Short mmCIF file of C-alpha atoms and ligand atoms in Angstrom, two decimals:
data_model
loop_
_atom_site.label_atom_id
_atom_site.label_comp_id
_atom_site.label_asym_id
_atom_site.label_seq_id
_atom_site.Cartn_x
_atom_site.Cartn_y
_atom_site.Cartn_z
CA MET G 98 -126.21 122.30 311.81
CA ASP G 99 -123.26 123.55 313.84
CA ASN G 100 -121.82 120.69 315.89
CA LYS G 101 -119.95 123.21 318.04
CA ALA G 102 -123.24 123.90 319.83
CA MET G 103 -122.34 120.83 321.88
CA TYR G 104 -119.35 122.77 323.26
CA GLN G 105 -121.76 125.18 324.94
CA LEU G 106 -122.95 122.48 327.33
CA THR G 107 -121.20 122.71 330.69
CA TYR G 108 -120.01 119.74 332.69
CA GLY G 109 -118.51 119.05 336.05
CA LEU G 110 -115.51 116.74 336.47
CA PHE G 111 -115.41 113.77 338.77
CA VAL G 112 -113.26 110.86 339.86
CA LEU G 113 -115.43 107.77 339.57
CA THR G 114 -114.22 104.98 341.86
CA SER G 115 -115.35 101.43 342.37
CA CYS G 116 -114.10 98.10 343.65
CA GLN G 117 -114.77 94.46 342.85
CA ASP G 118 -113.09 91.36 344.33
CA GLY G 119 -110.58 93.52 346.17
CA ARG G 120 -109.56 95.38 343.02
CA ASP G 121 -109.93 99.16 343.28
CA SER G 122 -109.81 101.59 340.42
CA GLY G 123 -110.92 105.03 339.37
CA CYS G 124 -111.28 107.17 336.28
CA ILE G 125 -112.22 110.70 335.31
CA ILE G 126 -115.74 111.30 334.05
CA ASN G 127 -117.69 114.46 333.23
CA THR G 128 -121.12 112.89 333.19
CA ALA G 129 -122.46 112.79 336.75
CA GLY G 130 -125.68 114.58 337.57
CA GLN G 131 -128.65 114.41 339.87
CA VAL G 132 -131.71 113.01 338.09
CA THR G 133 -134.32 112.88 340.86
CA ALA G 134 -134.49 114.48 344.31
CA ASP G 135 -136.96 112.19 346.07
CA PRO G 136 -135.67 109.56 346.10
CA ASN G 137 -132.26 111.10 345.60
CA ARG G 138 -130.72 109.54 342.50
CA ILE G 139 -127.80 110.38 340.26
CA SER G 140 -126.79 109.17 336.83
CA ILE G 141 -123.37 108.56 335.34
CA ALA G 142 -122.51 107.62 331.77
CA VAL G 143 -119.25 105.67 331.60
CA ASN G 144 -117.28 104.65 328.53
CA LYS G 145 -116.93 100.88 328.37
CA ALA G 146 -113.21 101.30 327.58
CA ASN G 147 -112.68 102.35 331.20
CA PHE G 148 -111.69 99.56 333.58
CA THR G 149 -113.74 101.28 336.29
CA HIS G 150 -116.82 100.76 334.08
CA ASP G 151 -116.43 97.00 334.54
CA LEU G 152 -116.00 97.37 338.30
CA VAL G 153 -119.21 99.44 338.59
CA LYS G 154 -121.09 96.97 336.41
CA ALA G 155 -119.91 93.98 338.45
CA SER G 156 -120.20 95.48 341.95
CA GLY G 157 -123.25 97.73 341.48
CA LYS G 158 -121.70 100.47 343.58
CA PHE G 159 -119.51 103.50 343.06
CA ASN G 160 -118.31 106.77 344.53
CA ILE G 161 -118.14 110.09 342.76
CA SER G 162 -115.49 112.51 344.07
CA ILE G 163 -116.31 115.99 342.82
CA LEU G 164 -113.19 117.74 341.53
CA SER G 165 -112.71 121.33 342.67
CA GLU G 166 -110.80 124.28 341.23
CA ASP G 167 -107.73 123.48 343.35
CA ALA G 168 -107.34 120.06 341.68
CA SER G 169 -103.90 119.60 340.15
CA PHE G 170 -103.20 118.42 336.62
CA ASP G 171 -101.44 115.46 338.28
CA THR G 172 -104.80 114.24 339.59
CA PHE G 173 -106.20 114.30 336.04
CA LYS G 174 -103.11 112.51 334.76
CA HIS G 175 -103.23 109.93 337.53
CA PHE G 176 -106.87 108.95 337.01
CA GLY G 177 -107.33 109.97 333.38
CA PHE G 178 -104.17 109.28 331.40
CA GLN G 179 -103.50 105.68 332.40
CA SER G 180 -105.69 102.59 332.46
CA GLY G 181 -106.70 100.66 335.54
CA ARG G 182 -106.30 97.52 333.41
CA THR G 183 -102.52 97.92 333.53
CA VAL G 184 -101.92 100.09 336.62
CA ASP G 185 -103.23 99.88 340.17
CA LYS G 186 -104.10 103.56 340.58
CA PHE G 187 -104.43 103.23 344.36
CA ASP G 188 -101.11 101.47 344.93
CA GLY G 189 -99.20 104.04 346.99
CA TYR G 190 -101.78 106.77 346.33
CA ALA G 191 -102.15 108.73 349.57
CA SER G 192 -104.91 111.25 348.77
CA CYS G 193 -107.83 108.93 349.39
CA LYS G 194 -109.96 107.35 352.10
CA ARG G 195 -112.58 104.63 352.17
CA SER G 196 -116.21 105.62 352.66
CA LYS G 197 -118.83 103.54 354.49
CA ASN G 198 -119.50 101.43 351.39
CA GLY G 199 -115.85 100.30 351.41
CA LEU G 200 -114.90 102.20 348.24
CA TYR G 201 -112.21 104.83 347.92
CA TYR G 202 -112.93 108.50 347.44
CA VAL G 203 -110.35 111.16 346.62
CA THR G 204 -109.52 113.65 349.38
CA GLU G 205 -107.31 116.15 347.52
CA GLY G 206 -108.60 118.60 344.90
CA THR G 207 -112.16 117.53 345.63
CA ASN G 208 -114.99 119.26 347.47
CA ALA G 209 -117.43 116.40 348.11
CA TYR G 210 -118.07 112.76 347.48
CA ILE G 211 -121.27 110.83 346.85
CA SER G 212 -121.69 107.08 347.39
CA ALA G 213 -124.33 105.41 345.25
CA ALA G 214 -125.82 102.00 344.51
CA VAL G 215 -126.79 101.14 340.93
CA GLN G 216 -130.51 100.61 340.31
CA GLN G 217 -130.63 100.54 336.51
CA SER G 218 -128.06 100.13 333.75
CA ILE G 219 -128.83 101.17 330.18
CA ASP G 220 -126.56 99.94 327.40
CA LEU G 221 -125.81 102.89 325.10
CA GLY G 222 -123.27 101.17 322.85
CA SER G 223 -120.00 102.94 323.65
CA HIS G 224 -121.19 103.81 327.17
CA THR G 225 -123.35 102.44 329.94
CA LEU G 226 -125.75 104.82 331.66
CA PHE G 227 -126.02 103.91 335.34
CA ILE G 228 -128.87 105.27 337.44
CA ALA G 229 -128.07 104.95 341.11
CA ALA G 230 -129.51 105.67 344.55
CA VAL G 231 -127.51 108.04 346.74
CA GLU G 232 -126.57 106.21 349.92
CA ASP G 233 -124.10 108.55 351.59
CA MET G 234 -122.26 111.81 350.92
CA GLU G 235 -119.98 114.33 352.58
CA VAL G 236 -118.78 117.84 351.83
CA LEU G 237 -114.97 117.99 351.89
CA SER G 238 -114.30 121.68 351.15
CA HIS G 239 -116.04 124.84 350.01
CA ILE G 240 -113.80 125.47 347.02
CA SER G 241 -115.88 125.76 343.82
CA SER G 242 -116.33 122.68 341.67
CA ALA G 243 -114.10 122.52 338.60
CA THR G 244 -116.16 122.76 335.44
CA TYR G 245 -114.88 121.38 332.17
CA GLY G 246 -114.35 124.99 331.03
CA TYR G 247 -112.29 125.76 334.14
CA TYR G 248 -110.14 122.70 333.51
CA GLN G 249 -109.49 123.82 329.91
CA LYS G 250 -108.55 127.37 330.96
CA HIS G 251 -106.76 126.91 334.25
CA ILE G 252 -105.73 123.32 335.01
CA LYS G 253 -104.49 121.69 331.84
CA PRO G 254 -101.02 122.92 330.80
CA SER G 255 -100.96 125.35 327.90
CA PRO G 256 -99.51 123.92 324.64
CA GLU G 257 -96.67 126.50 324.74
CA LYS G 258 -95.59 125.23 328.15
CA SER G 259 -95.72 121.56 327.23
CA GLN G 260 -93.92 121.90 323.89
CA ALA G 261 -90.50 122.15 325.51
CA ASN G 262 -88.80 118.92 324.42
CA GLY G 263 -89.08 119.43 320.66
CA LYS G 264 -91.12 116.31 319.78
CA PRO G 265 -94.14 116.77 317.48
CA GLN G 266 -97.32 117.02 319.51
CA TRP G 267 -100.97 116.36 318.86
CA ARG G 268 -103.65 117.82 321.06
CA CYS G 269 -107.06 116.36 321.73
CA THR G 270 -109.40 119.23 320.85
CA VAL G 271 -111.98 117.82 323.24
CA CYS G 272 -110.02 117.54 326.50
CA GLY G 273 -106.55 118.92 325.82
CA TYR G 274 -104.60 115.69 326.24
CA ILE G 275 -101.23 115.91 324.48
CA TYR G 276 -99.82 113.01 322.47
CA GLU G 277 -96.11 113.14 321.60
CA GLY G 278 -94.70 111.35 318.56
CA GLU G 279 -93.87 111.69 314.87
CA GLU G 280 -97.29 110.46 313.76
CA LEU G 281 -100.56 110.02 315.60
CA PRO G 282 -101.75 106.42 315.02
CA ALA G 283 -105.03 106.35 313.06
CA ASP G 284 -106.66 104.12 315.67
CA PHE G 285 -105.47 106.24 318.59
CA ILE G 286 -108.09 106.87 321.27
CA CYS G 287 -107.70 109.71 323.75
CA PRO G 288 -106.89 108.12 327.12
CA LEU G 289 -108.76 110.88 328.96
CA CYS G 290 -111.96 111.48 327.01
CA LYS G 291 -111.91 108.43 324.66
CA HIS G 292 -112.41 110.51 321.51
CA PRO G 293 -110.76 109.19 318.31
CA ALA G 294 -107.66 110.40 316.42
CA SER G 295 -109.89 112.59 314.20
CA ASP G 296 -110.47 114.86 317.19
CA PHE G 297 -106.73 115.61 317.51
CA GLU G 298 -104.94 118.57 315.98
CA LYS G 299 -101.22 118.86 315.31
CA LEU G 300 -99.56 121.65 317.28
FE1 FE T 489 -109.45 113.82 324.90
#
Protein backbone atom coordinates (compact mmCIF):
# COMPACT_ATOMS: atom_id res chain seq x y z
CA MET A 1 0.00 0.00 0.00
CA ASP A 2 1.36 3.42 -0.95
CA ASN A 3 0.06 6.02 1.51
CA LYS A 4 1.06 8.77 -0.93
CA ALA A 5 -2.06 7.93 -2.94
CA MET A 6 -3.83 10.19 -0.44
CA TYR A 7 -1.79 13.11 -1.83
CA GLN A 8 -3.57 12.69 -5.16
CA LEU A 9 -6.87 13.82 -3.64
CA THR A 10 -7.54 17.49 -4.34
CA TYR A 11 -9.03 19.91 -1.84
CA GLY A 12 -10.23 23.45 -1.74
CA LEU A 13 -9.24 25.83 1.05
CA PHE A 14 -11.68 27.75 3.18
CA VAL A 15 -11.92 30.09 6.13
CA LEU A 16 -14.46 28.58 8.49
CA THR A 17 -16.03 31.21 10.75
CA SER A 18 -18.50 30.99 13.58
CA CYS A 19 -19.66 32.92 16.63
CA GLN A 20 -21.04 32.02 20.03
CA ASP A 21 -21.92 34.36 22.92
CA GLY A 22 -20.42 37.31 21.08
CA ARG A 23 -17.10 35.53 20.52
CA ASP A 24 -16.07 35.33 16.85
CA SER A 25 -13.36 33.16 15.45
CA GLY A 26 -12.21 31.50 12.27
CA CYS A 27 -9.80 28.85 11.06
CA ILE A 28 -8.54 27.35 7.83
CA ILE A 29 -10.05 24.08 6.70
CA ASN A 30 -9.73 22.05 3.49
CA THR A 31 -12.73 19.83 4.05
CA ALA A 32 -15.84 21.64 2.79
CA GLY A 33 -17.91 20.06 0.06
CA GLN A 34 -21.45 19.86 -1.21
CA VAL A 35 -23.08 16.56 -0.22
CA THR A 36 -26.62 16.94 -1.58
CA ALA A 37 -28.19 19.37 -4.06
CA ASP A 38 -31.85 19.16 -3.09
CA PRO A 39 -31.97 20.14 -0.33
CA ASN A 40 -28.67 21.94 -0.71
CA ARG A 41 -26.34 20.67 2.00
CA ILE A 42 -22.62 20.88 2.62
CA SER A 43 -20.33 19.00 4.97
CA ILE A 44 -17.25 20.15 6.85
CA ALA A 45 -14.88 18.06 8.94
CA VAL A 46 -13.22 20.15 11.65
CA ASN A 47 -10.39 19.18 13.97
CA LYS A 48 -11.50 19.44 17.59
CA ALA A 49 -8.23 21.27 18.40
CA ASN A 50 -9.61 24.30 16.56
CA PHE A 51 -11.39 26.85 18.74
CA THR A 52 -13.80 27.48 15.85
CA HIS A 53 -14.86 23.82 16.13
CA ASP A 54 -16.29 24.57 19.57
CA LEU A 55 -18.09 27.67 18.30
CA VAL A 56 -19.73 25.69 15.46
CA LYS A 57 -20.71 22.92 17.85
CA ALA A 58 -22.23 25.36 20.35
CA SER A 59 -23.95 27.73 17.92
CA GLY A 60 -24.97 25.30 15.16
CA LYS A 61 -24.07 27.78 12.46
CA PHE A 62 -21.06 28.70 10.38
CA ASN A 63 -19.83 30.46 7.27
CA ILE A 64 -17.39 29.11 4.74
CA SER A 65 -15.37 31.74 2.85
CA ILE A 66 -13.88 30.11 -0.24
CA LEU A 67 -10.23 31.12 -0.67
CA SER A 68 -9.20 32.15 -4.18
CA GLU A 69 -5.86 32.20 -5.99
CA ASP A 70 -5.26 35.84 -5.03
CA ALA A 71 -5.30 34.98 -1.30
CA SER A 72 -2.13 36.11 0.45
CA PHE A 73 0.01 33.95 2.72
CA ASP A 74 -0.87 36.48 5.45
CA THR A 75 -4.49 35.31 5.32
CA PHE A 76 -3.34 31.72 5.89
CA LYS A 77 -1.08 32.85 8.72
CA HIS A 78 -3.81 34.96 10.29
CA PHE A 79 -6.44 32.22 10.37
CA GLY A 80 -4.21 29.14 10.34
CA PHE A 81 -1.07 29.75 12.35
CA GLN A 82 -2.56 31.10 15.58
CA SER A 83 -5.32 29.83 17.83
CA GLY A 84 -8.61 31.56 18.49
CA ARG A 85 -8.27 30.35 22.08
CA THR A 86 -5.51 32.90 22.68
CA VAL A 87 -6.10 35.53 19.97
CA ASP A 88 -9.22 37.36 18.83
CA LYS A 89 -8.67 36.95 15.08
CA PHE A 90 -11.28 39.59 14.25
CA ASP A 91 -9.95 42.27 16.59
CA GLY A 92 -8.84 44.98 14.14
CA TYR A 93 -9.23 42.67 11.13
CA ALA A 94 -10.67 44.79 8.32
CA SER A 95 -11.18 42.28 5.48
CA CYS A 96 -14.49 40.92 6.68
CA LYS A 97 -18.22 41.62 6.82
CA ARG A 98 -21.15 40.07 8.62
CA SER A 99 -23.63 38.02 6.61
CA LYS A 100 -27.36 37.76 7.33
CA ASN A 101 -26.80 35.07 9.96
CA GLY A 102 -24.67 37.52 11.96
CA LEU A 103 -21.38 35.69 11.35
CA TYR A 104 -18.29 37.10 9.72
CA TYR A 105 -17.10 36.12 6.28
CA VAL A 106 -13.78 37.09 4.74
CA THR A 107 -13.88 39.61 1.89
CA GLU A 108 -10.25 39.56 0.68
CA GLY A 109 -8.66 36.64 -1.20
CA THR A 110 -12.02 34.89 -1.35
CA ASN A 111 -14.46 34.35 -4.21
CA ALA A 112 -17.66 33.35 -2.39
CA TYR A 113 -19.13 32.61 0.98
CA ILE A 114 -21.75 30.11 2.09
CA SER A 115 -23.81 30.39 5.28
CA ALA A 116 -25.03 27.11 6.73
CA ALA A 117 -26.96 25.71 9.69
CA VAL A 118 -25.84 22.42 11.24
CA GLN A 119 -28.30 19.53 10.91
CA GLN A 120 -26.14 16.59 12.01
CA SER A 121 -22.84 16.21 13.84
CA ILE A 122 -20.86 12.98 13.67
CA ASP A 123 -18.07 12.43 16.18
CA LEU A 124 -15.05 11.06 14.30
CA GLY A 125 -12.58 11.10 17.19
CA SER A 126 -10.06 13.78 16.20
CA HIS A 127 -12.66 15.62 14.10
CA THR A 128 -16.37 16.34 14.02
CA LEU A 129 -18.18 15.97 10.70
CA PHE A 130 -20.90 18.60 10.44
CA ILE A 131 -23.65 18.26 7.85
CA ALA A 132 -25.39 21.55 7.32
CA ALA A 133 -28.18 23.17 5.32
CA VAL A 134 -27.16 26.04 3.05
CA GLU A 135 -29.09 29.12 4.09
CA ASP A 136 -27.45 31.91 2.12
CA MET A 137 -24.51 32.48 -0.21
CA GLU A 138 -22.92 35.13 -2.40
CA VAL A 139 -20.27 35.20 -5.12
CA LEU A 140 -17.56 37.75 -4.26
CA SER A 141 -15.24 37.48 -7.29
CA HIS A 142 -14.58 35.35 -10.35
CA ILE A 143 -10.97 34.54 -9.49
CA SER A 144 -10.43 30.76 -9.42
CA SER A 145 -10.65 28.97 -6.09
CA ALA A 146 -7.31 28.12 -4.50
CA THR A 147 -6.78 24.38 -4.38
CA TYR A 148 -4.46 22.82 -1.86
CA GLY A 149 -2.03 22.16 -4.72
CA TYR A 150 -2.13 25.82 -5.77
CA TYR A 151 -1.41 26.88 -2.19
CA GLN A 152 1.62 24.56 -2.06
CA LYS A 153 3.02 25.82 -5.38
CA HIS A 154 2.15 29.49 -5.40
CA ILE A 155 1.05 30.89 -2.02
CA LYS A 156 3.19 29.38 0.70
CA PRO A 157 6.73 30.82 0.77
CA SER A 158 9.43 28.57 -0.65
CA PRO A 159 11.85 27.13 1.96
CA GLU A 160 14.78 28.97 0.31
CA LYS A 161 13.03 32.29 0.81
CA SER A 162 12.09 31.66 4.41
CA GLN A 163 15.48 30.32 5.52
CA ALA A 164 17.02 33.77 5.73
CA ASN A 165 17.64 34.20 9.47
CA GLY A 166 19.88 31.16 9.97
CA LYS A 167 17.77 29.28 12.56
CA PRO A 168 17.17 25.55 11.99
CA GLN A 169 13.81 24.98 10.34
CA TRP A 170 11.37 22.12 10.17
CA ARG A 171 8.72 21.96 7.50
CA CYS A 172 5.35 20.29 7.76
CA THR A 173 5.32 17.97 4.74
CA VAL A 174 1.54 18.14 4.70
CA CYS A 175 0.87 21.89 4.56
CA GLY A 176 4.26 23.60 4.38
CA TYR A 177 4.16 25.32 7.77
CA ILE A 178 7.67 26.20 8.95
CA TYR A 179 8.76 25.73 12.56
CA GLU A 180 11.94 27.50 13.66
CA GLY A 181 14.07 26.22 16.54
CA GLU A 182 16.98 23.97 17.47
CA GLU A 183 14.75 20.93 18.02
CA LEU A 184 11.17 20.20 17.05
CA PRO A 185 9.31 19.12 20.22
CA ALA A 186 8.12 15.49 19.96
CA ASP A 187 4.56 16.48 20.86
CA PHE A 188 4.48 19.37 18.40
CA ILE A 189 1.27 19.65 16.37
CA CYS A 190 1.16 21.66 13.17
CA PRO A 191 -0.88 24.79 13.90
CA LEU A 192 -2.24 24.84 10.35
CA CYS A 193 -3.12 21.24 9.49
CA LYS A 194 -2.85 19.63 12.98
CA HIS A 195 -0.53 16.85 11.82
CA PRO A 196 2.04 15.57 14.36
CA ALA A 197 5.81 16.13 14.59
CA SER A 198 6.40 12.91 12.61
CA ASP A 199 5.07 14.69 9.52
CA PHE A 200 7.81 17.35 9.72
CA GLU A 201 11.13 17.25 7.89
CA LYS A 202 14.26 19.18 8.80
CA LEU A 203 15.33 21.65 6.11
FE1 LIG B 1 0.81 21.21 8.58
